[in-house]
């Protein structure tokens, strides 16, 4: 039992010292997949922790602010602005030290929503669900060991619009992200 506890302590301490922390930020291009929606630009940014679990594999949990939404063009242009705190947990494969591929779930918690029609803006928390779940896939490349470029697509799994008057409108968040990542040494 002592050998098992000692072994677990050595493994957990080596994982603790092997992990890297960092920050990332960039551009979101997002839609809610309804028939007449157009892409809306937004900002994302936050912190990450990269934990190597094998020679070519790592797990990277993140905490991000995500500004997403959609635009609907028509007689009255309507813009939907959704602000989330998102927690993606990406499983990364590193074929080289500079390049990685990633996939994993993203859990998003709504902090604010607004609908804007021209100069009129109204709150939207009564119409948007407070939780969103998505699946992300992406890739990244580090130009130097601490600075890299990252791209990710997150496909929403569930509808984000609440039931309204007995009807359940359809609409999932879809987000393409491109940005920079910086890992501290």
GROMACS .gro file of C-alpha atoms in nm:
model
  185
    1UNK     CA    1   0.000   0.000   0.000
    2UNK     CA    2   0.287   0.239   0.082
    3UNK     CA    3   0.446   0.170  -0.259
    4UNK     CA    4   0.115   0.242  -0.433
    5UNK     CA    5   0.072   0.573  -0.246
    6UNK     CA    6   0.433   0.671  -0.317
    7UNK     CA    7   0.387   0.588  -0.686
    8UNK     CA    8   0.069   0.796  -0.707
    9UNK     CA    9   0.242   1.088  -0.532
   10UNK     CA   10   0.534   1.077  -0.778
   11UNK     CA   11   0.301   1.062  -1.080
   12UNK     CA   12   0.074   1.342  -0.957
   13UNK     CA   13   0.369   1.569  -0.871
   14UNK     CA   14   0.528   1.510  -1.211
   15UNK     CA   15   0.197   1.601  -1.380
   16UNK     CA   16   0.171   1.915  -1.166
   17UNK     CA   17   0.516   2.038  -1.268
   18UNK     CA   18   0.476   1.935  -1.634
   19UNK     CA   19   0.162   2.140  -1.692
   20UNK     CA   20   0.173   2.479  -1.860
   21UNK     CA   21  -0.057   2.774  -1.809
   22UNK     CA   22  -0.144   3.030  -2.072
   23UNK     CA   23  -0.380   3.288  -2.215
   24UNK     CA   24  -0.562   3.302  -2.547
   25UNK     CA   25  -0.777   3.552  -2.733
   26UNK     CA   26  -0.918   3.603  -3.077
   27UNK     CA   27  -1.211   3.639  -3.315
   28UNK     CA   28  -1.540   3.447  -3.312
   29UNK     CA   29  -1.753   3.412  -3.625
   30UNK     CA   30  -2.083   3.269  -3.508
   31UNK     CA   31  -2.439   3.192  -3.612
   32UNK     CA   32  -2.747   3.035  -3.465
   33UNK     CA   33  -2.838   2.789  -3.738
   34UNK     CA   34  -3.176   2.920  -3.843
   35UNK     CA   35  -3.272   2.946  -4.209
   36UNK     CA   36  -3.200   3.318  -4.250
   37UNK     CA   37  -2.912   3.382  -4.010
   38UNK     CA   38  -2.582   3.543  -4.107
   39UNK     CA   39  -2.245   3.524  -3.931
   40UNK     CA   40  -2.171   3.773  -3.652
   41UNK     CA   41  -1.820   3.869  -3.541
   42UNK     CA   42  -1.732   3.867  -3.171
   43UNK     CA   43  -1.443   3.835  -2.926
   44UNK     CA   44  -1.322   3.548  -2.710
   45UNK     CA   45  -1.048   3.541  -2.450
   46UNK     CA   46  -0.941   3.357  -2.137
   47UNK     CA   47  -0.700   3.127  -1.962
   48UNK     CA   48  -0.587   2.768  -2.017
   49UNK     CA   49  -0.394   2.488  -1.853
   50UNK     CA   50  -0.219   2.228  -2.071
   51UNK     CA   51  -0.149   1.894  -1.898
   52UNK     CA   52   0.061   1.633  -2.084
   53UNK     CA   53  -0.072   1.281  -2.023
   54UNK     CA   54   0.156   1.090  -2.266
   55UNK     CA   55   0.438   1.171  -2.506
   56UNK     CA   56   0.207   1.299  -2.783
   57UNK     CA   57  -0.119   1.361  -2.593
   58UNK     CA   58  -0.238   1.632  -2.356
   59UNK     CA   59  -0.559   1.761  -2.200
   60UNK     CA   60  -0.629   2.133  -2.212
   61UNK     CA   61  -0.912   2.275  -2.000
   62UNK     CA   62  -0.988   2.643  -2.058
   63UNK     CA   63  -1.208   2.916  -1.912
   64UNK     CA   64  -1.315   3.164  -2.180
   65UNK     CA   65  -1.538   3.466  -2.223
   66UNK     CA   66  -1.726   3.407  -2.550
   67UNK     CA   67  -1.913   3.681  -2.735
   68UNK     CA   68  -2.128   3.511  -2.999
   69UNK     CA   69  -2.465   3.549  -3.169
   70UNK     CA   70  -2.614   3.597  -3.512
   71UNK     CA   71  -2.755   3.852  -3.755
   72UNK     CA   72  -3.082   3.816  -3.942
   73UNK     CA   73  -3.118   4.033  -4.252
   74UNK     CA   74  -3.466   4.132  -4.365
   75UNK     CA   75  -3.714   4.418  -4.341
   76UNK     CA   76  -3.592   4.474  -3.984
   77UNK     CA   77  -3.230   4.374  -3.932
   78UNK     CA   78  -3.208   4.181  -3.604
   79UNK     CA   79  -2.885   4.111  -3.418
   80UNK     CA   80  -2.861   3.860  -3.134
   81UNK     CA   81  -2.571   3.910  -2.889
   82UNK     CA   82  -2.497   3.624  -2.651
   83UNK     CA   83  -2.223   3.637  -2.387
   84UNK     CA   84  -2.108   3.312  -2.229
   85UNK     CA   85  -1.849   3.184  -1.988
   86UNK     CA   86  -1.732   2.873  -2.173
   87UNK     CA   87  -1.534   2.580  -2.036
   88UNK     CA   88  -1.390   2.369  -2.319
   89UNK     CA   89  -1.193   2.055  -2.231
   90UNK     CA   90  -0.981   1.974  -2.535
   91UNK     CA   91  -0.797   1.646  -2.586
   92UNK     CA   92  -0.491   1.724  -2.796
   93UNK     CA   93  -0.272   1.510  -3.018
   94UNK     CA   94   0.074   1.659  -3.084
   95UNK     CA   95   0.237   1.488  -3.386
   96UNK     CA   96   0.520   1.745  -3.358
   97UNK     CA   97   0.615   1.983  -3.074
   98UNK     CA   98   0.481   2.277  -3.278
   99UNK     CA   99   0.156   2.136  -3.424
  100UNK     CA  100  -0.151   1.989  -3.253
  101UNK     CA  101  -0.498   1.862  -3.337
  102UNK     CA  102  -0.773   1.878  -3.075
  103UNK     CA  103  -1.129   1.771  -3.001
  104UNK     CA  104  -1.353   1.779  -2.698
  105UNK     CA  105  -1.667   1.908  -2.527
  106UNK     CA  106  -1.748   2.269  -2.444
  107UNK     CA  107  -1.979   2.371  -2.160
  108UNK     CA  108  -2.113   2.728  -2.184
  109UNK     CA  109  -2.301   2.931  -1.923
  110UNK     CA  110  -2.502   3.234  -2.040
  111UNK     CA  111  -2.412   3.558  -1.860
  112UNK     CA  112  -2.599   3.807  -2.082
  113UNK     CA  113  -2.810   3.820  -2.397
  114UNK     CA  114  -2.955   4.105  -2.598
  115UNK     CA  115  -3.159   4.144  -2.913
  116UNK     CA  116  -3.085   4.457  -3.115
  117UNK     CA  117  -3.313   4.591  -3.388
  118UNK     CA  118  -3.171   4.912  -3.531
  119UNK     CA  119  -3.117   5.141  -3.232
  120UNK     CA  120  -3.355   4.944  -3.004
  121UNK     CA  121  -3.200   4.690  -2.768
  122UNK     CA  122  -3.385   4.453  -2.532
  123UNK     CA  123  -3.270   4.184  -2.290
  124UNK     CA  124  -3.302   3.828  -2.410
  125UNK     CA  125  -3.250   3.607  -2.104
  126UNK     CA  126  -3.621   3.517  -2.112
  127UNK     CA  127  -3.572   3.364  -2.459
  128UNK     CA  128  -3.226   3.202  -2.443
  129UNK     CA  129  -3.139   2.892  -2.237
  130UNK     CA  130  -2.882   2.951  -1.963
  131UNK     CA  131  -2.667   2.649  -2.062
  132UNK     CA  132  -2.526   2.539  -2.396
  133UNK     CA  133  -2.327   2.227  -2.482
  134UNK     CA  134  -2.108   2.191  -2.790
  135UNK     CA  135  -1.840   1.972  -2.945
  136UNK     CA  136  -1.520   2.137  -3.064
  137UNK     CA  137  -1.253   2.035  -3.314
  138UNK     CA  138  -0.947   2.237  -3.399
  139UNK     CA  139  -0.577   2.271  -3.463
  140UNK     CA  140  -0.291   2.494  -3.364
  141UNK     CA  141   0.065   2.578  -3.452
  142UNK     CA  142   0.333   2.732  -3.228
  143UNK     CA  143   0.574   2.964  -3.411
  144UNK     CA  144   0.797   2.970  -3.103
  145UNK     CA  145   0.755   2.745  -2.797
  146UNK     CA  146   0.532   2.998  -2.616
  147UNK     CA  147   0.336   3.176  -2.897
  148UNK     CA  148   0.099   3.012  -3.142
  149UNK     CA  149  -0.200   3.041  -3.371
  150UNK     CA  150  -0.514   2.841  -3.297
  151UNK     CA  151  -0.833   2.765  -3.491
  152UNK     CA  152  -1.140   2.581  -3.362
  153UNK     CA  153  -1.496   2.505  -3.470
  154UNK     CA  154  -1.763   2.444  -3.204
  155UNK     CA  155  -2.088   2.281  -3.313
  156UNK     CA  156  -2.378   2.328  -3.073
  157UNK     CA  157  -2.553   2.007  -2.973
  158UNK     CA  158  -2.876   2.145  -2.822
  159UNK     CA  159  -3.114   2.424  -2.916
  160UNK     CA  160  -3.037   2.750  -2.732
  161UNK     CA  161  -3.379   2.914  -2.772
  162UNK     CA  162  -3.630   2.854  -2.491
  163UNK     CA  163  -3.981   2.725  -2.550
  164UNK     CA  164  -4.205   3.020  -2.638
  165UNK     CA  165  -4.586   2.988  -2.616
  166UNK     CA  166  -4.579   2.609  -2.639
  167UNK     CA  167  -4.350   2.614  -2.945
  168UNK     CA  168  -3.987   2.502  -2.937
  169UNK     CA  169  -3.792   2.711  -3.192
  170UNK     CA  170  -3.486   2.540  -3.336
  171UNK     CA  171  -3.144   2.699  -3.329
  172UNK     CA  172  -2.798   2.577  -3.228
  173UNK     CA  173  -2.486   2.787  -3.172
  174UNK     CA  174  -2.213   2.734  -3.432
  175UNK     CA  175  -1.884   2.915  -3.377
  176UNK     CA  176  -1.557   2.936  -3.569
  177UNK     CA  177  -1.268   3.076  -3.361
  178UNK     CA  178  -0.928   3.196  -3.471
  179UNK     CA  179  -0.677   3.353  -3.236
  180UNK     CA  180  -0.345   3.363  -3.060
  181UNK     CA  181  -0.231   3.157  -2.763
  182UNK     CA  182   0.055   3.234  -2.528
  183UNK     CA  183   0.191   2.972  -2.284
  184UNK     CA  184   0.394   3.083  -1.985
  185UNK     CA  185   0.724   2.904  -1.923
   0.00000   0.00000   0.00000
